CSV table of C-alpha atoms and ligand atoms in Angstrom, one decimal:
chain,number,residue,atom,x,y,z
A,1,MET,CA,-58.7,-105.5,-19.5
A,2,SER,CA,-62.0,-104.2,-20.8
A,3,VAL,CA,-61.8,-100.4,-21.7
A,4,HIS,CA,-64.6,-98.2,-19.8
A,5,LYS,CA,-65.8,-95.7,-22.6
A,6,ASN,CA,-67.1,-92.6,-22.4
A,7,PHE,CA,-71.0,-91.9,-22.5
A,8,ILE,CA,-72.3,-89.7,-25.4
A,9,ALA,CA,-76.2,-89.3,-26.6
A,10,GLY,CA,-77.0,-92.4,-24.4
A,11,GLU,CA,-74.4,-94.6,-25.9
A,12,TRP,CA,-71.2,-95.9,-24.5
A,13,ILE,CA,-68.7,-95.0,-27.0
A,14,GLY,CA,-65.0,-96.1,-27.5
A,15,SER,CA,-61.9,-94.1,-28.6
A,16,SER,CA,-58.6,-94.7,-30.3
A,17,TYR,CA,-56.7,-93.7,-27.3
A,18,GLN,CA,-57.2,-94.8,-23.8
A,19,VAL,CA,-55.2,-94.4,-20.3
A,20,ALA,CA,-54.4,-96.6,-17.3
A,21,ASN,CA,-56.0,-95.5,-14.2
A,22,ILE,CA,-53.1,-96.2,-11.6
A,23,ASN,CA,-53.3,-96.7,-7.8
A,24,PRO,CA,-51.0,-93.8,-6.1
A,25,SER,CA,-51.0,-96.7,-3.2
A,26,ASP,CA,-49.4,-99.4,-5.4
A,27,THR,CA,-48.1,-98.1,-8.6
A,28,ASN,CA,-48.1,-101.6,-9.8
A,29,ASP,CA,-52.0,-102.0,-9.5
A,30,ILE,CA,-53.8,-100.7,-12.6
A,31,VAL,CA,-57.2,-99.7,-11.8
A,32,GLY,CA,-58.7,-99.8,-14.7
A,33,GLU,CA,-58.6,-98.7,-18.9
A,34,TYR,CA,-60.5,-95.6,-19.6
A,35,ALA,CA,-60.9,-93.9,-23.1
A,36,GLN,CA,-59.8,-90.6,-23.9
A,37,ALA,CA,-62.6,-88.8,-25.8
A,38,SER,CA,-61.4,-87.0,-29.0
A,39,ARG,CA,-62.4,-83.2,-29.7
A,40,GLY,CA,-65.1,-84.5,-32.0
A,41,GLN,CA,-66.8,-87.0,-29.4
A,42,VAL,CA,-66.9,-83.8,-27.4
A,43,ASN,CA,-68.6,-82.0,-30.0
A,44,GLN,CA,-71.2,-84.8,-29.9
A,45,ALA,CA,-71.7,-84.8,-26.2
A,46,VAL,CA,-72.5,-81.1,-26.6
A,47,ASP,CA,-74.7,-81.5,-29.4
A,48,ALA,CA,-76.4,-84.1,-27.8
A,49,ALA,CA,-76.9,-82.3,-24.3
A,50,TYR,CA,-78.2,-79.2,-26.5
A,51,THR,CA,-80.5,-81.4,-28.5
A,52,ALA,CA,-81.9,-82.6,-25.2
A,53,SER,CA,-82.3,-79.7,-23.1
A,54,ALA,CA,-85.7,-78.6,-24.1
A,55,GLY,CA,-87.1,-82.2,-23.3
A,56,TRP,CA,-85.8,-82.3,-20.1
A,57,ALA,CA,-86.6,-78.8,-19.0
A,58,ARG,CA,-90.1,-79.6,-19.7
A,59,SER,CA,-90.1,-83.1,-18.3
A,60,GLY,CA,-91.8,-82.4,-15.3
A,61,ILE,CA,-90.2,-82.3,-11.7
A,62,GLN,CA,-91.6,-86.1,-11.2
A,63,GLN,CA,-89.7,-87.7,-13.4
A,64,ARG,CA,-86.4,-85.5,-12.5
A,65,CYS,CA,-87.1,-86.5,-8.8
A,66,GLU,CA,-87.4,-90.3,-9.4
A,67,CYS,CA,-84.2,-90.3,-11.6
A,68,LEU,CA,-82.0,-88.4,-8.6
A,69,ASP,CA,-84.0,-90.8,-6.4
A,70,ALA,CA,-83.0,-93.9,-8.2
A,71,ILE,CA,-79.3,-92.4,-8.5
A,72,GLY,CA,-79.0,-91.9,-4.7
A,73,THR,CA,-80.5,-94.8,-3.9
A,74,GLU,CA,-77.9,-97.2,-5.8
A,75,ILE,CA,-75.1,-94.8,-4.7
A,76,LEU,CA,-76.0,-95.4,-1.3
A,77,ALA,CA,-76.6,-99.2,-1.5
A,78,ARG,CA,-73.2,-99.5,-3.5
A,79,LYS,CA,-71.1,-97.4,-1.3
A,80,GLN,CA,-68.8,-100.0,0.0
A,81,GLU,CA,-67.8,-100.7,-3.5
A,82,LEU,CA,-67.9,-97.3,-4.8
A,83,GLY,CA,-65.7,-96.0,-1.6
A,84,THR,CA,-63.0,-98.9,-2.3
A,85,LEU,CA,-63.1,-97.8,-5.8
A,86,LEU,CA,-62.4,-94.4,-4.9
A,87,SER,CA,-59.6,-94.6,-2.3
A,88,ARG,CA,-58.1,-97.2,-4.6
A,89,GLU,CA,-57.6,-94.6,-7.4
A,90,GLU,CA,-57.5,-91.3,-5.3
A,91,GLY,CA,-55.2,-92.7,-2.2
A,92,LYS,CA,-57.9,-91.3,0.5
A,93,THR,CA,-58.3,-94.0,3.4
A,94,LEU,CA,-61.2,-96.3,2.7
A,95,VAL,CA,-63.1,-94.6,5.8
A,96,GLU,CA,-62.9,-91.3,4.1
A,97,GLY,CA,-63.7,-93.1,0.6
A,98,ILE,CA,-66.7,-94.8,1.8
A,99,GLY,CA,-67.8,-91.6,3.5
A,100,GLU,CA,-67.6,-89.7,0.4
A,101,ALA,CA,-69.5,-92.2,-1.5
A,102,THR,CA,-72.1,-92.1,1.0
A,103,ARG,CA,-72.0,-88.3,1.2
A,104,ALA,CA,-72.4,-88.1,-3.1
A,105,GLY,CA,-75.7,-90.7,-2.4
A,106,GLN,CA,-77.0,-88.0,0.2
A,107,ILE,CA,-76.6,-85.5,-2.4
A,108,PHE,CA,-78.5,-87.1,-4.7
A,109,LYS,CA,-81.4,-87.5,-2.6
A,110,PHE,CA,-81.4,-84.2,-1.2
A,111,PHE,CA,-81.6,-82.5,-4.6
A,112,ALA,CA,-84.4,-85.3,-5.4
A,113,GLY,CA,-86.3,-83.4,-3.0
A,114,GLU,CA,-85.2,-79.9,-4.6
A,115,ALA,CA,-86.6,-80.5,-8.0
A,116,LEU,CA,-90.1,-80.5,-6.0
A,117,ARG,CA,-89.3,-77.3,-4.3
A,118,ASN,CA,-88.3,-75.0,-7.4
A,119,VAL,CA,-90.9,-72.1,-5.9
A,120,GLY,CA,-91.5,-69.0,-7.9
A,121,GLU,CA,-93.2,-65.9,-6.9
A,122,LEU,CA,-96.6,-64.3,-7.7
A,123,LEU,CA,-97.0,-60.4,-7.2
A,124,PRO,CA,-99.8,-57.7,-8.1
A,125,SER,CA,-98.5,-55.6,-10.9
A,126,VAL,CA,-98.1,-51.6,-10.2
A,127,ARG,CA,-100.2,-51.5,-12.9
A,128,PRO,CA,-103.9,-52.4,-12.1
A,129,GLY,CA,-105.2,-55.4,-14.2
A,130,LEU,CA,-101.9,-57.2,-14.4
A,131,GLY,CA,-100.3,-59.7,-12.6
A,132,VAL,CA,-96.3,-60.9,-12.1
A,133,GLU,CA,-95.1,-64.5,-12.0
A,134,ILE,CA,-91.6,-64.9,-11.4
A,135,SER,CA,-90.4,-68.4,-11.8
A,136,ARG,CA,-86.9,-70.5,-12.2
A,137,GLU,CA,-86.3,-72.1,-15.5
A,138,ALA,CA,-83.3,-74.1,-16.6
A,139,VAL,CA,-80.3,-72.6,-18.1
A,140,GLY,CA,-79.6,-75.2,-20.7
A,141,PRO,CA,-76.8,-77.3,-21.6
A,142,ILE,CA,-73.9,-77.4,-18.7
A,143,ALA,CA,-70.3,-77.9,-18.7
A,144,ILE,CA,-69.1,-79.6,-15.5
A,145,ILE,CA,-65.3,-79.8,-15.1
A,146,THR,CA,-64.0,-81.3,-11.7
A,147,PRO,CA,-60.8,-82.0,-10.0
A,148,TRP,CA,-59.3,-85.4,-8.7
A,149,ASN,CA,-59.4,-85.0,-5.0
A,150,PHE,CA,-63.0,-85.7,-4.1
A,151,PRO,CA,-63.9,-87.7,-7.3
A,152,ILE,CA,-67.6,-88.5,-6.3
A,153,ALA,CA,-68.7,-85.9,-4.1
A,154,ILE,CA,-67.9,-82.7,-6.4
A,155,PRO,CA,-69.4,-84.0,-9.4
A,156,ALA,CA,-72.4,-85.1,-7.4
A,157,TRP,CA,-73.1,-81.6,-5.9
A,158,LYS,CA,-72.8,-80.2,-9.5
A,159,ILE,CA,-74.6,-82.7,-11.6
A,160,ALA,CA,-77.5,-83.4,-9.1
A,161,PRO,CA,-78.7,-79.9,-8.9
A,162,ALA,CA,-77.9,-79.2,-12.7
A,163,LEU,CA,-80.3,-82.2,-13.5
A,164,ALA,CA,-82.9,-81.6,-10.9
A,165,PHE,CA,-83.5,-78.2,-12.0
A,166,GLY,CA,-83.8,-79.0,-15.8
A,167,ASN,CA,-80.3,-78.7,-17.3
A,168,THR,CA,-78.4,-81.1,-19.4
A,169,VAL,CA,-74.9,-82.1,-18.5
A,170,VAL,CA,-71.6,-82.6,-20.1
A,171,PHE,CA,-69.2,-83.7,-17.6
A,172,LYS,CA,-65.4,-83.7,-17.7
A,173,PRO,CA,-63.8,-85.5,-14.7
A,174,ALA,CA,-60.3,-85.0,-13.6
A,175,GLU,CA,-57.7,-87.1,-15.8
A,176,LEU,CA,-56.3,-88.8,-12.5
A,177,THR,CA,-59.5,-90.1,-11.1
A,178,PRO,CA,-61.9,-91.2,-13.9
A,179,GLY,CA,-63.1,-94.6,-12.3
A,180,SER,CA,-65.2,-92.8,-10.0
A,181,ALA,CA,-66.7,-90.6,-12.8
A,182,TRP,CA,-67.3,-93.7,-14.9
A,183,ALA,CA,-68.9,-95.6,-12.1
A,184,LEU,CA,-71.5,-92.5,-11.2
A,185,THR,CA,-72.0,-92.3,-14.9
A,186,ASP,CA,-73.1,-95.9,-15.3
A,187,ILE,CA,-75.1,-95.4,-12.4
A,188,ILE,CA,-77.0,-92.1,-13.9
A,189,ALA,CA,-77.1,-94.1,-17.4
A,190,ARG,CA,-79.5,-96.6,-15.7
A,191,SER,CA,-81.6,-94.5,-13.9
A,192,GLY,CA,-84.1,-93.7,-16.4
A,193,ILE,CA,-83.0,-90.1,-17.5
A,194,PRO,CA,-83.6,-89.9,-21.4
A,195,GLU,CA,-80.4,-90.0,-23.8
A,196,GLY,CA,-78.4,-86.9,-24.3
A,197,VAL,CA,-79.7,-85.2,-20.9
A,198,PHE,CA,-76.5,-86.5,-19.5
A,199,ASN,CA,-73.0,-87.0,-21.2
A,200,LEU,CA,-69.4,-88.2,-20.0
A,201,VAL,CA,-66.0,-87.5,-21.5
A,202,MET,CA,-63.1,-88.2,-20.2
A,203,GLY,CA,-59.6,-86.9,-21.0
A,204,PRO,CA,-57.2,-84.0,-20.7
A,205,GLY,CA,-58.2,-80.6,-19.6
A,206,ALA,CA,-56.7,-78.6,-22.5
A,207,GLU,CA,-57.4,-81.0,-25.0
A,208,ILE,CA,-61.1,-81.4,-24.6
A,209,GLY,CA,-62.1,-79.0,-21.4
A,210,ALA,CA,-61.0,-76.1,-23.5
A,211,PRO,CA,-63.4,-76.7,-26.5
A,212,MET,CA,-66.4,-76.9,-24.2
A,213,LEU,CA,-65.5,-73.7,-22.8
A,214,ASN,CA,-65.7,-72.1,-25.9
A,215,ASP,CA,-69.1,-74.0,-27.5
A,216,ARG,CA,-71.8,-71.3,-27.6
A,217,ARG,CA,-74.3,-74.3,-27.0
A,218,ILE,CA,-73.0,-74.4,-23.5
A,219,ARG,CA,-74.9,-72.0,-21.3
A,220,ALA,CA,-73.0,-72.6,-17.8
A,221,VAL,CA,-70.0,-74.0,-16.7
A,222,SER,CA,-69.4,-75.2,-12.8
A,223,PHE,CA,-65.8,-75.6,-12.4
A,224,THR,CA,-63.4,-77.0,-9.2
A,225,GLY,CA,-60.0,-76.8,-9.8
A,226,SER,CA,-57.0,-74.9,-9.7
A,227,THR,CA,-56.8,-70.8,-10.0
A,228,ARG,CA,-54.9,-71.0,-13.0
A,229,THR,CA,-57.3,-72.8,-14.6
A,230,GLY,CA,-60.2,-70.9,-13.2
A,231,ARG,CA,-59.0,-68.0,-14.5
A,232,ILE,CA,-58.9,-69.8,-18.2
A,233,VAL,CA,-63.0,-70.7,-17.2
A,234,ALA,CA,-63.6,-67.1,-16.5
A,235,GLY,CA,-62.1,-65.5,-19.6
A,236,ALA,CA,-63.5,-68.2,-21.8
A,237,CYS,CA,-67.2,-68.0,-20.2
A,238,SER,CA,-67.1,-64.0,-19.7
A,239,ALA,CA,-66.0,-63.3,-23.7
A,240,ARG,CA,-69.5,-64.8,-24.6
A,241,ASN,CA,-71.6,-64.1,-21.9
A,242,ALA,CA,-72.0,-67.8,-20.4
A,243,ARG,CA,-72.4,-68.0,-17.0
A,244,TYR,CA,-69.8,-69.8,-14.5
A,245,GLN,CA,-69.0,-70.9,-11.3
A,246,LEU,CA,-65.5,-71.2,-9.8
A,247,GLU,CA,-64.3,-73.0,-7.0
A,248,MET,CA,-60.5,-72.8,-6.5
A,249,GLY,CA,-58.3,-72.9,-3.7
A,250,GLY,CA,-57.6,-71.8,-0.3
A,251,LYS,CA,-54.9,-71.3,2.1
A,252,ASN,CA,-57.3,-72.1,5.5
A,253,PRO,CA,-56.3,-70.5,8.7
A,254,LEU,CA,-57.1,-72.5,12.0
A,255,VAL,CA,-56.4,-69.9,14.9
A,256,VAL,CA,-55.7,-71.5,18.3
A,257,LEU,CA,-56.5,-69.4,21.4
A,258,ASN,CA,-55.0,-70.3,24.9
A,259,ASP,CA,-58.3,-70.7,26.2
A,260,CYS,CA,-59.0,-73.5,23.6
A,261,GLY,CA,-59.4,-77.5,24.6
A,262,LEU,CA,-55.6,-78.3,23.8
A,263,ASP,CA,-56.9,-82.0,22.8
A,264,ASN,CA,-59.8,-80.4,20.5
A,265,ALA,CA,-57.3,-78.2,18.8
A,266,VAL,CA,-54.8,-80.5,18.4
A,267,ASN,CA,-57.6,-82.7,16.7
A,268,CYS,CA,-59.0,-80.0,14.5
A,269,ALA,CA,-55.6,-79.2,13.4
A,270,VAL,CA,-54.5,-82.7,12.5
A,271,ASN,CA,-57.8,-83.4,11.0
A,272,GLY,CA,-57.9,-80.0,9.2
A,273,ALA,CA,-54.5,-80.3,7.9
A,274,PHE,CA,-53.3,-84.1,7.3
A,275,PHE,CA,-56.5,-85.9,6.7
A,276,SER,CA,-57.2,-86.9,2.8
A,277,THR,CA,-53.6,-86.2,3.0
A,278,GLY,CA,-54.2,-82.6,3.1
A,279,GLN,CA,-55.6,-82.7,-0.6
A,280,ARG,CA,-58.7,-80.5,0.4
A,281,CYS,CA,-59.4,-76.7,-0.7
A,282,THR,CA,-60.8,-76.7,2.8
A,283,ALA,CA,-57.3,-77.8,4.6
A,284,SER,CA,-55.9,-75.8,7.4
A,285,SER,CA,-52.7,-75.2,6.1
A,286,ARG,CA,-52.0,-72.2,8.4
A,287,LEU,CA,-52.2,-73.1,12.3
A,288,ILE,CA,-52.0,-69.4,14.2
A,289,VAL,CA,-51.4,-70.0,17.5
A,290,GLU,CA,-51.7,-67.6,20.4
A,291,GLU,CA,-48.1,-67.3,22.0
A,292,SER,CA,-49.2,-68.6,25.7
A,293,ILE,CA,-50.0,-71.9,24.3
A,294,HIS,CA,-47.7,-72.3,21.6
A,295,ASP,CA,-45.2,-74.2,22.9
A,296,ALA,CA,-48.0,-77.0,24.7
A,297,PHE,CA,-49.9,-76.9,21.3
A,298,VAL,CA,-46.8,-77.6,18.9
A,299,ALA,CA,-45.5,-80.2,21.3
A,300,ALA,CA,-49.0,-82.4,21.5
A,301,LEU,CA,-49.4,-81.8,17.8
A,302,VAL,CA,-46.1,-83.2,16.8
A,303,GLN,CA,-47.2,-86.4,19.2
A,304,LYS,CA,-50.1,-86.9,17.6
A,305,MET,CA,-48.4,-86.6,14.1
A,306,GLU,CA,-45.9,-89.2,15.1
A,307,GLY,CA,-48.3,-91.6,15.7
A,308,LEU,CA,-50.3,-91.2,12.6
A,309,VAL,CA,-50.2,-94.4,10.1
A,310,ILE,CA,-49.0,-93.8,6.8
A,311,GLY,CA,-49.7,-96.5,4.3
A,312,ASP,CA,-51.9,-98.2,1.5
A,313,ALA,CA,-55.4,-96.3,1.5
A,314,LEU,CA,-57.2,-99.5,1.8
A,315,ALA,CA,-55.3,-101.3,4.5
A,316,GLU,CA,-57.1,-101.4,7.6
A,317,GLY,CA,-55.7,-98.6,10.2
A,318,THR,CA,-54.1,-96.1,7.7
A,319,ASP,CA,-54.5,-92.8,8.9
A,320,ILE,CA,-52.9,-91.1,5.9
A,321,GLY,CA,-53.3,-92.5,2.4
A,322,PRO,CA,-50.5,-91.4,-0.4
A,323,VAL,CA,-50.1,-88.4,-2.0
A,324,ALA,CA,-52.6,-88.6,-5.3
A,325,ASP,CA,-49.5,-89.0,-7.8
A,326,GLN,CA,-45.9,-87.9,-8.8
A,327,THR,CA,-46.5,-84.6,-9.8
A,328,GLN,CA,-48.2,-83.7,-6.5
A,329,LEU,CA,-45.4,-85.4,-4.7
A,330,ASN,CA,-42.7,-83.2,-6.3
A,331,LYS,CA,-44.5,-80.1,-5.7
A,332,ASN,CA,-45.2,-80.7,-1.9
A,333,LEU,CA,-41.5,-81.9,-1.3
A,334,LYS,CA,-40.5,-78.5,-3.3
A,335,TYR,CA,-42.8,-76.6,-0.9
A,336,VAL,CA,-40.9,-77.9,1.9
A,337,GLN,CA,-37.7,-77.2,0.4
A,338,ILE,CA,-39.0,-73.4,-0.2
A,339,GLY,CA,-40.2,-73.6,3.3
A,340,LYS,CA,-36.6,-74.2,4.9
A,341,GLU,CA,-35.0,-71.8,2.2
A,342,GLU,CA,-37.5,-69.0,3.7
A,343,GLY,CA,-36.0,-69.8,7.2
A,344,ALA,CA,-38.9,-71.9,8.7
A,345,GLU,CA,-37.9,-74.5,11.1
A,346,LEU,CA,-39.2,-78.0,9.9
A,347,LEU,CA,-40.2,-79.7,12.9
A,348,THR,CA,-41.1,-83.1,11.6
A,349,GLY,CA,-42.3,-85.2,8.2
A,350,GLY,CA,-41.9,-83.6,4.9
A,351,GLU,CA,-39.7,-86.6,3.7
A,352,VAL,CA,-41.1,-89.4,1.4
A,353,VAL,CA,-41.4,-92.9,2.9
A,354,GLU,CA,-41.3,-96.1,1.7
A,355,ARG,CA,-43.8,-98.6,2.2
A,356,GLU,CA,-44.1,-102.6,0.9
A,357,LYS,CA,-45.6,-101.4,-1.9
A,358,PRO,CA,-44.6,-98.6,-4.3
A,359,GLY,CA,-46.4,-95.3,-4.0
A,360,PHE,CA,-46.3,-91.6,-3.2
A,361,TYR,CA,-46.0,-91.8,0.3
A,362,GLN,CA,-45.0,-88.7,2.5
A,363,LYS,CA,-44.7,-87.8,6.1
A,364,PRO,CA,-46.8,-85.0,7.2
A,365,ALA,CA,-44.9,-82.1,7.7
A,366,LEU,CA,-45.0,-79.4,10.1
A,367,PHE,CA,-43.0,-76.0,10.0
A,368,ILE,CA,-42.9,-73.8,13.2
A,369,ASP,CA,-41.2,-70.2,13.4
A,370,THR,CA,-43.1,-69.0,10.3
A,371,ASP,CA,-44.7,-65.7,9.2
A,372,ASN,CA,-47.4,-65.1,7.0
A,373,SER,CA,-45.4,-63.4,4.4
A,374,MET,CA,-43.7,-66.5,3.3
A,375,ARG,CA,-44.2,-68.5,0.5
A,376,ILE,CA,-45.3,-71.7,2.2
A,377,ASN,CA,-48.0,-69.5,4.1
A,378,LYS,CA,-49.1,-67.6,0.8
A,379,GLU,CA,-49.4,-70.1,-1.8
A,380,GLU,CA,-51.5,-73.3,-1.7
A,381,ILE,CA,-49.6,-76.8,-1.7
A,382,PHE,CA,-52.5,-79.1,-1.5
A,383,GLY,CA,-50.3,-81.7,0.2
A,384,PRO,CA,-49.9,-82.7,3.8
A,385,VAL,CA,-48.0,-79.7,4.9
A,386,ALA,CA,-48.5,-76.9,7.5
A,387,SER,CA,-47.0,-74.4,9.3
A,388,VAL,CA,-47.4,-72.6,12.7
A,389,ILE,CA,-47.4,-68.8,13.0
A,390,LYS,CA,-47.3,-67.4,16.4
A,391,VAL,CA,-49.3,-64.8,17.5
A,392,SER,CA,-49.7,-62.4,20.7
A,393,ASP,CA,-53.3,-62.1,20.7
A,394,LEU,CA,-56.5,-62.3,18.6
A,395,ASP,CA,-56.0,-59.2,17.4
A,396,GLU,CA,-53.0,-60.3,15.6
A,397,ALA,CA,-54.6,-63.8,15.0
A,398,MET,CA,-57.5,-61.9,13.2
A,399,HIS,CA,-55.1,-59.8,11.0
A,400,ASN,CA,-52.9,-63.1,9.8
A,401,ALA,CA,-56.2,-64.8,9.3
A,402,ASN,CA,-57.6,-62.7,6.7
A,403,ASP,CA,-54.4,-61.5,5.3
A,404,THR,CA,-54.2,-63.8,2.4
A,405,GLN,CA,-55.6,-64.0,-1.3
A,406,PHE,CA,-58.0,-66.6,-0.4
A,407,GLY,CA,-61.4,-67.0,1.4
A,408,LEU,CA,-62.6,-70.4,1.6
A,409,SER,CA,-62.9,-71.9,5.0
A,410,ALA,CA,-61.4,-70.2,8.5
A,411,GLY,CA,-61.5,-71.8,11.8
A,412,ILE,CA,-61.1,-71.3,15.6
A,413,CYS,CA,-60.5,-73.2,18.6
A,414,THR,CA,-61.6,-71.3,21.8
A,415,SER,CA,-64.0,-71.6,24.7
A,416,SER,CA,-64.5,-67.7,24.8
A,417,LEU,CA,-68.1,-67.1,23.3
A,418,ARG,CA,-66.7,-63.3,22.7
A,419,SER,CA,-63.5,-64.4,20.6
A,420,ALA,CA,-65.7,-66.8,18.8
A,421,ALA,CA,-68.5,-64.3,18.0
A,422,ARG,CA,-65.6,-61.8,16.9
A,423,PHE,CA,-64.2,-64.5,14.7
A,424,LYS,CA,-67.4,-65.1,12.9
A,425,GLN,CA,-68.1,-61.7,12.2
A,426,GLU,CA,-64.7,-60.6,11.0
A,427,SER,CA,-63.7,-63.5,9.3
A,428,GLN,CA,-63.2,-63.0,5.2
A,429,ALA,CA,-64.2,-66.7,4.6
A,430,GLY,CA,-67.0,-67.8,3.3
A,431,MET,CA,-67.5,-70.6,5.7
A,432,VAL,CA,-66.3,-70.4,9.5
A,433,MET,CA,-65.8,-73.0,11.8
A,434,VAL,CA,-65.4,-72.8,15.9
A,435,ASN,CA,-63.8,-75.7,17.7
A,436,ALA,CA,-64.2,-77.9,14.5
A,437,PRO,CA,-61.9,-78.7,11.8
A,438,THR,CA,-61.5,-76.4,8.7
A,439,ALA,CA,-62.4,-79.0,6.5
A,440,GLY,CA,-65.7,-81.1,6.8
A,441,VAL,CA,-69.1,-79.6,5.8
A,442,ASP,CA,-72.8,-80.5,5.6
A,443,TYR,CA,-74.4,-81.4,2.0
A,444,HIS,CA,-77.4,-79.4,2.9
A,445,VAL,CA,-76.1,-75.8,3.3
A,446,PRO,CA,-73.8,-73.6,1.0
A,447,PHE,CA,-70.5,-74.5,0.7
A,448,GLY,CA,-68.2,-71.6,-1.2
A,449,GLY,CA,-65.6,-69.1,-0.3
A,450,THR,CA,-64.7,-65.0,-0.9
A,451,LYS,CA,-61.8,-63.4,-2.5
A,452,GLY,CA,-59.6,-65.6,-4.8
A,453,SER,CA,-61.3,-68.8,-3.5
A,454,SER,CA,-64.7,-68.8,-5.2
A,455,PHE,CA,-66.4,-66.8,-7.9
A,456,GLY,CA,-70.4,-67.3,-8.5
A,457,PRO,CA,-73.1,-68.3,-6.4
A,458,ARG,CA,-72.7,-71.0,-3.5
A,459,GLU,CA,-73.1,-74.6,-4.6
A,460,GLN,CA,-74.9,-76.9,-2.4
A,461,GLY,CA,-78.3,-76.7,-0.4
A,462,GLY,CA,-80.7,-74.8,-1.5
A,463,TYR,CA,-78.5,-72.0,-2.6
A,464,ALA,CA,-77.2,-73.9,-5.2
A,465,ARG,CA,-80.1,-73.4,-7.4
A,466,ASP,CA,-79.3,-69.7,-7.9
A,467,PHE,CA,-76.6,-70.8,-10.5
A,468,TYR,CA,-78.7,-73.8,-12.1
A,469,THR,CA,-81.9,-71.9,-12.6
A,470,THR,CA,-82.4,-68.8,-14.8
A,471,VAL,CA,-85.2,-66.2,-13.2
A,472,LYS,CA,-88.2,-65.3,-15.5
A,473,THR,CA,-90.5,-62.6,-15.1
A,474,ALA,CA,-93.8,-62.9,-16.7
A,475,TYR,CA,-96.8,-60.3,-16.9
A,476,THR,CA,-100.4,-61.4,-17.7
A,477,GLN,CA,-103.2,-58.9,-18.6
A,478,THR,CA,-106.6,-60.1,-16.7
B,1,LIG,P1,-55.9,-79.7,-10.4
B,1,LIG,O1,-54.7,-78.8,-9.7
B,1,LIG,O2,-56.9,-79.6,-9.5
B,1,LIG,O3,-55.6,-80.8,-11.1
B,1,LIG,P2,-56.6,-78.3,-12.9
B,1,LIG,O4,-57.3,-76.9,-12.8
B,1,LIG,O5,-55.7,-78.6,-13.6
B,1,LIG,O6,-56.9,-78.4,-11.0
B,1,LIG,O7,-57.7,-79.2,-13.0
B,1,LIG,C1,-59.2,-79.4,-12.7
B,1,LIG,C2,-60.2,-79.6,-13.7
B,1,LIG,O8,-59.9,-78.7,-14.7
B,1,LIG,C3,-59.7,-80.8,-14.5
B,1,LIG,O9,-60.9,-81.9,-15.0
B,1,LIG,C4,-59.0,-80.5,-15.7
B,1,LIG,O10,-58.7,-81.3,-16.7
B,1,LIG,C5,-59.5,-79.3,-15.9
B,1,LIG,N1,-58.9,-78.6,-16.9
B,1,LIG,C6,-57.5,-78.3,-16.9
B,1,LIG,N2,-56.8,-77.4,-17.8
B,1,LIG,C7,-58.2,-76.9,-18.6
B,1,LIG,C8,-58.7,-76.2,-19.7
B,1,LIG,N3,-57.8,-75.4,-20.0
B,1,LIG,N4,-60.0,-76.3,-19.9
B,1,LIG,C9,-61.0,-76.8,-19.3
B,1,LIG,N5,-60.4,-77.7,-18.2
B,1,LIG,C10,-59.2,-77.6,-17.7
């Protein structure tokens, strides 16, 4: 089996060590072998990004637009193949995998246009005879560190704006999903981008991610992953005054009021809590349900959950693919146990299920009789485990929804305009959904949260420019 190499200074570079990328739907299936970059190679990649940065910043918006457009076009043309690779290595269903690949292509197309729209401002000075120009410039070499749960969309929504605004990139994808990252790099490498502008280094975070954080040539770090690693990124970057942006966990509430449409509320809960095997930072893990509809909602939800097909991500008809790996599965099982020990009632699911091929299959779990002080409602699990919190009214629902260290996404199902308006206003989350799942966002508008979920400027849409540019104020005596 040929080894997929790292991409440094415009060359594919092998290494002495490679790891197998394993399909979580069938652990006998090896997706590919991926070279692990050495620290020396990381240094070369940073060097290449640093050397290329001045030229790329001056390259002009037409060239950058054309490169991004070419990347987007190829991703969209190959969405079936890229989606299949994604689902095979990560475990989300093929529909979700193709959807994610499509999203990545759309993001590159969007930022191709944004490269052309990097507007500035022109003002008169308060001192007669002077003019003032405010412009946005590239930041410099940027490290992009990504997780495994969206292995092509998250890299796309960081890499595309970075390149659009004239920055160079060192990209370190998650250990579990190098396949999508490598395929994306292969497309970027053929887009006409100059050597050194984009570099891929694959390998463990602590080994090759950490040195990038401390390298003074890296001027900014965009990170998505765990709260624990986010703190490391923040510490290292703030110590040397590099800019950083963090997207971390969530413990997202979905409030269900008694005036909701029951079918839609159940669909929102199933989609939000269990699709993508619950492995989304925007997943609805806390279902906060008004007392008078509690029993009907829970009964309908359990019925729907029992009908979900859990199986091979690539098989037709699968609703829920496997958990990404054994470590994540162990974590999910640990939290199911914790929930029981805390006194919650496990109404359905939670157990490992066997399928024809060996994989990390788990039946979606639903706890009832839970309250917000339990660990299962406070800590992010990142798996197909959700709990129901019964409340007496919207006041109590609102309190519970906001009573969390996180603040990424929050949803409400109601037919009351008044309740929806209040929820949008009082919710302490960065993204609010009315009668829609907490997960599932558009690519042309900002993405991000509050409190422990996010730090720094928003990602995606026009707001992405705030992180990927620096502001210059120039005075000219005329
Ligand atoms: P997850 O639980 O989603 O795997 P992590 O925070 O462990 O979250 O991983 C997200 C990304 O951060 C991965 O690419 C991982 O390799 C990287 N990473 C982990 N530890 C470090 C570190 N100490 N320094 C830099 N990057 C790291």
